[in-house]
Coordinates of C-alpha atoms in Angstrom, one line a residue:
M229 CA -148.0 -37.9 24.4
R230 CA -146.9 -34.4 23.3
T231 CA -143.1 -33.9 23.0
P232 CA -142.0 -30.5 24.8
E233 CA -141.2 -27.4 23.0
L234 CA -137.4 -26.5 23.2
P235 CA -137.2 -23.2 25.2
P236 CA -137.1 -19.9 23.5
V237 CA -133.7 -19.7 25.2
H238 CA -130.3 -20.7 25.2
E239 CA -129.6 -23.5 27.3
A240 CA -126.9 -21.9 29.7
W241 CA -129.3 -18.9 30.2
L242 CA -131.8 -20.9 31.5
P243 CA -132.4 -21.3 35.4
R244 CA -129.7 -23.8 37.1
D245 CA -132.9 -25.9 38.6
H246 CA -133.9 -26.1 35.0
P247 CA -133.3 -29.8 33.7
L248 CA -132.1 -28.6 30.4
H249 CA -129.8 -26.0 31.8
R250 CA -126.2 -26.7 30.7
P251 CA -123.3 -24.1 31.7
R252 CA -121.1 -22.3 29.9
H253 CA -118.2 -22.4 31.8
G254 CA -117.8 -18.8 31.4
R255 CA -114.1 -18.1 32.8
R256 CA -112.4 -21.3 31.1
Q257 CA -114.3 -20.7 28.1
L258 CA -113.0 -16.9 28.2
V259 CA -109.5 -17.9 29.4
A260 CA -109.3 -20.4 26.3
L261 CA -110.9 -18.2 24.1
I262 CA -107.9 -15.4 25.1
C263 CA -105.2 -17.6 24.8
A264 CA -106.2 -18.7 21.3
L265 CA -106.8 -15.4 20.3
A266 CA -103.0 -14.6 21.6
F267 CA -102.2 -17.8 20.0
F268 CA -103.1 -16.9 16.0
S269 CA -102.7 -13.2 16.3
A270 CA -99.1 -13.3 17.6
P271 CA -98.0 -13.7 13.7
L272 CA -99.7 -10.7 12.7
S273 CA -99.2 -8.3 15.8
S274 CA -95.3 -9.2 15.5
W275 CA -95.5 -8.5 12.0
L276 CA -96.7 -5.0 12.4
F277 CA -93.9 -4.3 15.0
G278 CA -91.3 -5.1 12.2
A279 CA -90.7 -8.9 13.1
R280 CA -90.6 -11.3 10.6
P281 CA -90.8 -15.2 10.6
E282 CA -87.4 -17.4 9.9
Q283 CA -87.8 -20.6 8.0
L284 CA -86.4 -22.7 10.4
E285 CA -86.8 -26.0 8.5
N286 CA -85.6 -26.9 5.2
R287 CA -89.4 -26.3 3.8
P288 CA -91.2 -23.2 2.8
L289 CA -93.3 -21.4 5.8
A290 CA -97.1 -22.7 5.4
E291 CA -99.2 -20.4 3.9
F292 CA -102.1 -18.7 5.6
P293 CA -105.1 -21.5 4.9
S294 CA -108.0 -20.2 2.4
V295 CA -111.3 -19.8 3.4
T296 CA -112.4 -22.2 0.2
E297 CA -110.7 -25.0 2.1
G298 CA -114.1 -25.4 4.5
F299 CA -113.4 -27.1 7.9
G300 CA -109.1 -27.3 6.6
F301 CA -109.3 -23.3 7.1
F302 CA -109.4 -24.3 11.1
T303 CA -107.4 -26.9 11.0
G304 CA -104.7 -25.4 9.0
L305 CA -104.2 -22.3 11.0
N306 CA -102.5 -24.2 13.6
G307 CA -99.5 -24.9 11.3
W308 CA -99.6 -21.4 9.9
A309 CA -99.8 -19.8 13.1
T310 CA -96.6 -21.8 14.1
D311 CA -94.1 -21.4 11.8
H312 CA -94.9 -17.5 11.8
L313 CA -94.5 -17.3 15.7
P314 CA -92.0 -14.6 16.4
F315 CA -88.6 -15.5 17.9
R316 CA -89.5 -19.0 17.3
K317 CA -85.9 -20.0 16.4
A318 CA -84.6 -18.7 19.6
A319 CA -87.1 -20.5 21.5
V320 CA -85.6 -24.1 19.9
Q321 CA -82.2 -23.0 20.3
A322 CA -83.0 -22.0 23.9
V323 CA -84.8 -25.4 24.7
S324 CA -82.0 -27.4 23.0
G325 CA -79.5 -25.7 25.0
I326 CA -81.2 -26.8 28.5
S327 CA -81.5 -30.0 27.5
R328 CA -78.1 -30.7 26.6
G329 CA -76.6 -28.5 29.5
V330 CA -78.9 -29.9 32.5
F331 CA -80.1 -33.5 31.1
G332 CA -77.2 -34.2 29.1
E333 CA -79.2 -35.4 25.8
P334 CA -80.8 -33.7 23.0
A335 CA -84.3 -32.1 23.2
P336 CA -87.4 -34.2 21.6
L337 CA -88.3 -31.0 19.5
A338 CA -90.0 -32.2 16.7
G339 CA -91.7 -35.5 15.4
G340 CA -94.3 -36.2 12.6
S341 CA -94.3 -34.5 9.0
H342 CA -93.8 -30.7 10.2
S343 CA -90.1 -31.1 10.8
S344 CA -89.1 -32.7 7.8
P345 CA -87.4 -31.0 4.5
V346 CA -90.1 -31.5 2.4
G347 CA -92.4 -29.7 0.9
A348 CA -96.2 -28.9 0.8
G349 CA -97.4 -32.0 -1.1
Q350 CA -95.2 -34.7 0.0
V351 CA -97.4 -36.5 2.5
D352 CA -100.6 -37.4 1.4
A353 CA -101.6 -40.1 3.6
K354 CA -102.1 -40.1 7.5
P355 CA -99.8 -42.9 8.9
P356 CA -101.5 -45.9 11.0
I357 CA -99.4 -44.5 14.1
D358 CA -98.4 -41.7 15.4
E359 CA -94.6 -40.6 14.3
S360 CA -93.2 -38.7 16.9
V361 CA -92.3 -42.0 18.8
F362 CA -89.1 -41.6 16.1
P363 CA -86.8 -38.9 17.0
P364 CA -86.6 -36.1 14.5
V365 CA -82.6 -36.2 14.3
I366 CA -80.4 -39.7 14.9
E367 CA -77.3 -38.7 16.3
G368 CA -74.8 -41.2 14.8
R369 CA -71.0 -41.8 15.7
D370 CA -67.9 -39.3 14.6
G371 CA -70.7 -36.2 14.9
W372 CA -72.8 -37.6 12.3
L373 CA -76.3 -36.2 11.6
Y374 CA -79.1 -38.4 10.0
L375 CA -82.6 -37.2 9.3
G376 CA -85.0 -39.0 11.5
H377 CA -87.6 -39.6 8.7
D378 CA -85.2 -41.9 6.8
V379 CA -85.9 -44.2 9.5
S380 CA -89.9 -43.2 10.5
Y381 CA -91.2 -43.1 6.9
R382 CA -89.5 -46.6 6.4
C383 CA -91.3 -47.8 9.6
V384 CA -94.4 -46.1 8.9
P385 CA -95.1 -46.2 5.4
S386 CA -98.2 -44.8 3.8
R387 CA -98.1 -47.5 0.8
T388 CA -96.6 -50.5 0.4
T389 CA -94.1 -51.7 -1.9
D390 CA -96.4 -53.0 -4.4
E391 CA -98.2 -50.1 -4.7
I392 CA -95.2 -48.1 -4.8
I393 CA -93.6 -50.1 -7.7
A394 CA -97.1 -49.7 -9.4
G395 CA -96.8 -46.2 -9.0
L396 CA -93.8 -46.1 -10.5
R397 CA -94.5 -48.3 -13.6
A398 CA -97.8 -46.3 -14.5
W399 CA -95.4 -43.4 -15.0
R400 CA -93.1 -45.3 -17.2
K401 CA -96.4 -46.2 -18.9
A402 CA -97.4 -43.1 -19.3
V403 CA -94.3 -41.5 -21.0
E404 CA -93.0 -43.9 -22.7
S405 CA -96.3 -44.4 -24.6
S406 CA -96.3 -41.1 -25.8
G407 CA -93.0 -41.8 -27.9
R408 CA -90.7 -40.0 -24.8
T409 CA -88.0 -41.6 -23.1
F410 CA -88.3 -42.1 -19.4
Q411 CA -85.5 -42.1 -16.6
L412 CA -85.9 -42.9 -13.0
V413 CA -83.2 -42.4 -10.4
I414 CA -83.8 -42.9 -7.0
A415 CA -81.3 -40.2 -4.7
P416 CA -80.3 -43.0 -1.8
D417 CA -80.8 -42.2 1.9
K418 CA -77.6 -40.7 4.0
S419 CA -78.4 -43.7 6.0
T420 CA -78.1 -46.1 3.2
A421 CA -75.1 -44.9 1.8
Y422 CA -73.5 -44.7 5.3
P423 CA -74.7 -46.7 7.6
E424 CA -71.7 -47.3 9.4
H425 CA -71.9 -43.8 11.2
L426 CA -75.0 -44.6 12.4
P427 CA -75.5 -45.7 16.5
E428 CA -75.4 -48.6 17.3
N429 CA -79.5 -48.7 18.4
Y430 CA -82.0 -46.2 17.4
A431 CA -85.5 -46.1 17.3
G432 CA -86.9 -48.1 14.3
K433 CA -83.7 -49.6 13.7
D434 CA -85.0 -53.4 12.9
C435 CA -88.3 -52.4 10.9
S436 CA -85.8 -49.7 9.0
E437 CA -83.2 -51.7 7.7
A438 CA -85.7 -54.7 6.9
A439 CA -87.9 -51.7 5.0
R440 CA -84.5 -50.7 3.1
E441 CA -83.3 -53.7 2.2
E442 CA -86.8 -54.9 0.8
F443 CA -86.8 -51.7 -1.3
W444 CA -83.2 -52.1 -2.5
R445 CA -84.0 -55.7 -3.7
R446 CA -87.2 -55.2 -5.3
V447 CA -88.1 -51.3 -6.8
P448 CA -85.1 -50.6 -8.8
K449 CA -85.4 -53.9 -10.8
A450 CA -89.2 -53.7 -10.9
T451 CA -89.4 -50.4 -12.0
G452 CA -86.2 -49.8 -14.1
A453 CA -84.8 -47.0 -11.9
I454 CA -81.0 -46.2 -11.8
D455 CA -79.2 -47.6 -8.7
L456 CA -76.5 -44.8 -7.6
R457 CA -75.6 -46.8 -4.3
A458 CA -72.4 -48.5 -6.1
P459 CA -71.9 -45.2 -8.6
L460 CA -71.7 -43.0 -5.3
R461 CA -69.6 -45.5 -3.5
R462 CA -67.0 -45.7 -6.4
A463 CA -67.1 -41.8 -7.1
A464 CA -66.4 -41.3 -2.8
E465 CA -63.2 -43.6 -3.1
R466 CA -62.0 -41.7 -6.3
N467 CA -62.3 -38.1 -4.2
G468 CA -60.9 -39.6 -1.0
H469 CA -63.8 -38.4 1.4
P470 CA -67.4 -39.0 1.6
I471 CA -69.9 -38.1 -1.2
Y472 CA -72.8 -36.9 1.3
H473 CA -72.3 -34.5 4.2
D474 CA -71.9 -35.6 7.6
I475 CA -74.4 -32.7 9.0
D476 CA -76.8 -32.8 6.2
T477 CA -79.0 -35.0 4.9
H478 CA -77.8 -34.4 1.1
W479 CA -74.9 -35.5 -1.0
T480 CA -72.2 -33.3 -2.3
H481 CA -71.8 -31.7 -5.1
E482 CA -70.2 -34.5 -6.4
G483 CA -73.0 -36.6 -6.1
G484 CA -75.1 -34.5 -8.3
A485 CA -72.8 -34.9 -10.6
T486 CA -72.6 -38.8 -10.0
M487 CA -76.4 -38.6 -11.1
V488 CA -75.9 -35.8 -14.0
Y489 CA -73.1 -38.8 -15.4
Q490 CA -75.1 -41.6 -15.1
L491 CA -78.4 -40.4 -16.8
A492 CA -76.6 -39.1 -19.9
E493 CA -74.6 -42.2 -20.5
R494 CA -78.0 -44.0 -20.7
L495 CA -79.2 -41.4 -22.8
S496 CA -76.2 -41.2 -25.2
P497 CA -73.4 -44.1 -24.3
G498 CA -69.8 -43.0 -24.4
I499 CA -71.0 -39.0 -24.4
T500 CA -69.0 -37.9 -21.1
G501 CA -66.1 -39.2 -22.6
T502 CA -65.4 -35.7 -23.6
W503 CA -66.2 -34.1 -20.1
K504 CA -63.8 -32.2 -18.2
M505 CA -64.7 -31.7 -14.8
T506 CA -62.6 -29.7 -12.3
P507 CA -62.8 -28.1 -8.7
S508 CA -64.1 -24.4 -8.7
R509 CA -65.3 -22.2 -6.0
R510 CA -65.7 -23.2 -2.2
Y511 CA -68.7 -21.6 -0.5
P512 CA -70.7 -22.2 3.2
H513 CA -73.8 -24.0 2.7
S514 CA -76.2 -23.8 5.8
A515 CA -76.7 -27.4 7.0
D516 CA -80.6 -28.6 7.2
I517 CA -80.3 -31.3 10.2
P518 CA -78.4 -29.1 13.0
D519 CA -81.7 -26.5 12.4
L520 CA -83.7 -28.8 13.8
L521 CA -81.9 -28.8 17.0
G522 CA -82.1 -25.6 17.1
Q523 CA -78.3 -25.1 15.9
D524 CA -76.7 -23.0 13.2
R525 CA -74.1 -24.5 11.3
A526 CA -72.5 -24.9 8.1
V527 CA -71.3 -27.3 5.4
D528 CA -68.1 -26.6 3.2
I529 CA -69.4 -27.1 -0.3
Q530 CA -66.7 -27.8 -3.0
A531 CA -68.2 -27.1 -6.4
Y532 CA -67.2 -27.9 -9.8
A533 CA -66.9 -26.4 -13.3
L534 CA -67.7 -28.7 -16.1
A535 CA -67.4 -28.7 -19.7
P536 CA -68.9 -30.7 -22.2
D537 CA -66.2 -30.6 -24.8
G538 CA -63.2 -30.3 -22.6
G539 CA -63.2 -26.6 -23.1
E540 CA -64.5 -23.6 -21.4
D541 CA -66.7 -24.5 -18.1
N542 CA -70.4 -24.5 -19.1
T543 CA -72.1 -24.5 -15.7
Q544 CA -74.8 -22.6 -14.3
F545 CA -75.3 -22.0 -10.5
K546 CA -78.9 -20.7 -10.2
P547 CA -80.4 -21.5 -6.8
S548 CA -83.8 -22.5 -7.0
D549 CA -86.0 -25.0 -4.9
F550 CA -88.2 -25.9 -8.2
H551 CA -91.4 -24.9 -7.0
E552 CA -91.3 -22.3 -9.4
P553 CA -89.9 -24.5 -12.6
L554 CA -85.9 -23.5 -13.3
H555 CA -85.4 -23.3 -16.9
L556 CA -81.8 -23.9 -17.9
R557 CA -80.7 -23.4 -21.9
S558 CA -77.3 -23.0 -23.5
T559 CA -76.0 -23.0 -26.6
P560 CA -75.4 -26.8 -27.9
K561 CA -71.8 -27.9 -27.8
P562 CA -70.2 -31.1 -28.4
G563 CA -70.7 -33.7 -25.6
M564 CA -74.1 -32.1 -24.8
I565 CA -77.5 -33.6 -24.9
T566 CA -79.1 -31.6 -27.3
V567 CA -83.0 -32.9 -26.9
P568 CA -85.2 -30.7 -24.6
V569 CA -85.3 -32.6 -21.0
R570 CA -87.8 -32.0 -18.8
V571 CA -87.0 -33.3 -15.0
V572 CA -88.9 -33.6 -11.7
G573 CA -86.2 -33.4 -9.2
D574 CA -86.2 -32.4 -5.3
S575 CA -83.3 -30.8 -3.1
F576 CA -81.2 -33.5 -4.1
T577 CA -81.3 -31.9 -7.5
Q578 CA -80.2 -28.6 -6.4
F579 CA -76.6 -30.4 -6.4
A580 CA -77.1 -31.4 -9.7
S581 CA -78.2 -28.8 -11.8
P582 CA -75.3 -26.4 -12.5
Y583 CA -74.1 -30.0 -14.0
L584 CA -77.5 -30.4 -15.9
A585 CA -77.0 -27.0 -17.0
A586 CA -73.5 -27.5 -18.6
T587 CA -74.4 -30.7 -20.3
Y588 CA -77.7 -30.4 -21.5
A589 CA -78.8 -27.8 -24.5
D590 CA -82.8 -27.3 -22.9
V591 CA -83.9 -28.6 -19.5
T592 CA -86.4 -27.7 -17.1
I593 CA -86.7 -28.8 -13.6
T594 CA -90.0 -28.9 -11.3
H595 CA -90.8 -29.8 -8.1
P596 CA -92.6 -33.4 -7.4
D597 CA -95.3 -30.9 -5.4
N598 CA -96.3 -29.5 -8.4
V599 CA -96.9 -33.0 -10.3
A600 CA -99.8 -33.3 -7.7
T601 CA -100.8 -29.4 -6.9
Q602 CA -100.3 -28.4 -10.2
P603 CA -101.2 -31.3 -12.5
R604 CA -102.2 -29.4 -16.0
A605 CA -99.2 -27.0 -15.3
T606 CA -97.0 -30.0 -15.3
A607 CA -98.3 -31.8 -17.9
E608 CA -97.6 -29.0 -20.4
L609 CA -94.4 -28.4 -18.9
L610 CA -93.1 -32.1 -19.4
A611 CA -95.2 -32.2 -22.5
Q612 CA -92.3 -29.8 -24.0
G613 CA -89.9 -32.5 -23.4
E614 CA -88.5 -35.9 -25.4
V615 CA -86.9 -37.2 -22.4
I616 CA -88.6 -37.2 -18.8
T617 CA -86.2 -37.8 -16.0
F618 CA -87.1 -38.3 -12.3
E619 CA -85.2 -37.7 -9.2
L620 CA -86.9 -38.7 -6.1
S621 CA -85.6 -39.2 -2.7
E622 CA -85.7 -42.8 -1.4
R623 CA -87.3 -41.8 2.0
F624 CA -90.3 -40.4 0.4
V625 CA -90.5 -43.2 -2.1
A626 CA -89.8 -46.1 0.6
G627 CA -92.4 -44.4 2.6
G628 CA -94.9 -44.1 -0.3
R629 CA -94.8 -40.2 0.7
Y630 CA -95.2 -38.6 -3.0
P631 CA -98.8 -38.4 -4.3
L632 CA -97.6 -38.5 -7.7
L633 CA -97.1 -42.1 -6.5
N634 CA -100.9 -42.7 -7.1
P635 CA -101.6 -44.3 -10.5
E636 CA -104.1 -42.0 -11.3
V637 CA -102.0 -38.9 -11.4
A638 CA -99.9 -40.4 -14.1
T639 CA -102.8 -41.4 -16.1
E640 CA -104.0 -37.8 -15.8
I641 CA -101.0 -36.5 -17.0
G642 CA -100.2 -39.1 -19.3
Q643 CA -103.2 -38.0 -21.1
V644 CA -101.7 -34.9 -21.9
L645 CA -98.5 -36.5 -22.8
A646 CA -100.4 -38.8 -25.3
A647 CA -102.3 -35.7 -26.8
H648 CA -98.6 -34.4 -27.8
P649 CA -96.9 -37.2 -28.3
V650 CA -92.7 -37.5 -30.2
R651 CA -92.7 -39.2 -33.2

């Protein structure tokens, strides 16, 4: 039997009684098309009239997707258009105000990875369940706020603990086999350092507590990571106040300095004996967690002067998110680490960088995103150091969210380090 030929016109133009007729739903399609064009063109049209997008979350605004990404160009348009919508922050504030004023509860403003203070490369695997079941912010006792990803990333990990350990061990092997010193420090989540301010009940309480216990029981021992929990507590007790901000997810400058002290003592035991640290300036810092609730709130920051030889202050305050590597150099003094050091660090290292600059004669800091997105450039940068230090946030390590946890990334960069060994 002969197969009938397809009609020479589109099926929507066939007579309605034709068996192949398929209507276009013209009016509905037109409305949908107009809405889509309005949504995606709003950032451009508002820009032409002088409006500029605001960085609402503690992460860079999404970049316009490249046409070279194939279908990813279309899937990436949504994030770009959302980030660049005009008056977005005012809308978030309005929704939050209405929800609290009328219903007496916080608005579910965000969920998933789009509301987290992360960089572009820190979520490389889709979790098995929808993370939107977890709140973006956990409102604790005494006015404390916690980032929701402290919980959701532990409850919905992208890698198993065994895979996380294997990834970190791969980095130690890659660095040390090239003759370099490897240091790994994990910045504890605020919910780990101060769980007593968490609410009595919250979504994910049981699974996050179990994952946290397993993480700290296994990972530091298996990977040689520096466990900062006890040193941070001791520093807080000496100073008489918490070492994490109550409404920001990060530690204070005292937390950053504690990390620097711990790293230096492991490189050169006793070297911090001559260090002199004293309070210097105070300044307001925009807190990251209230932004997720549509609020503009600041924390009061106490910075410090640090003299490695006990004399003049040697700190350098150079704001950076490290997506563009930050180079810090100074004339060597007694009490300083003089070998070149390269650091992979995130926003917690921002509170440590002034003290790294004060006590390391040659240090360069790059963001963990760069390791995966710019492996060649990062490898060449790390090869310049004799000591390679990784500062990684607990939530991203415990959740397996760093692409650099893939052992293949460590192997690729390790090949460059091996080609330029330290003898």
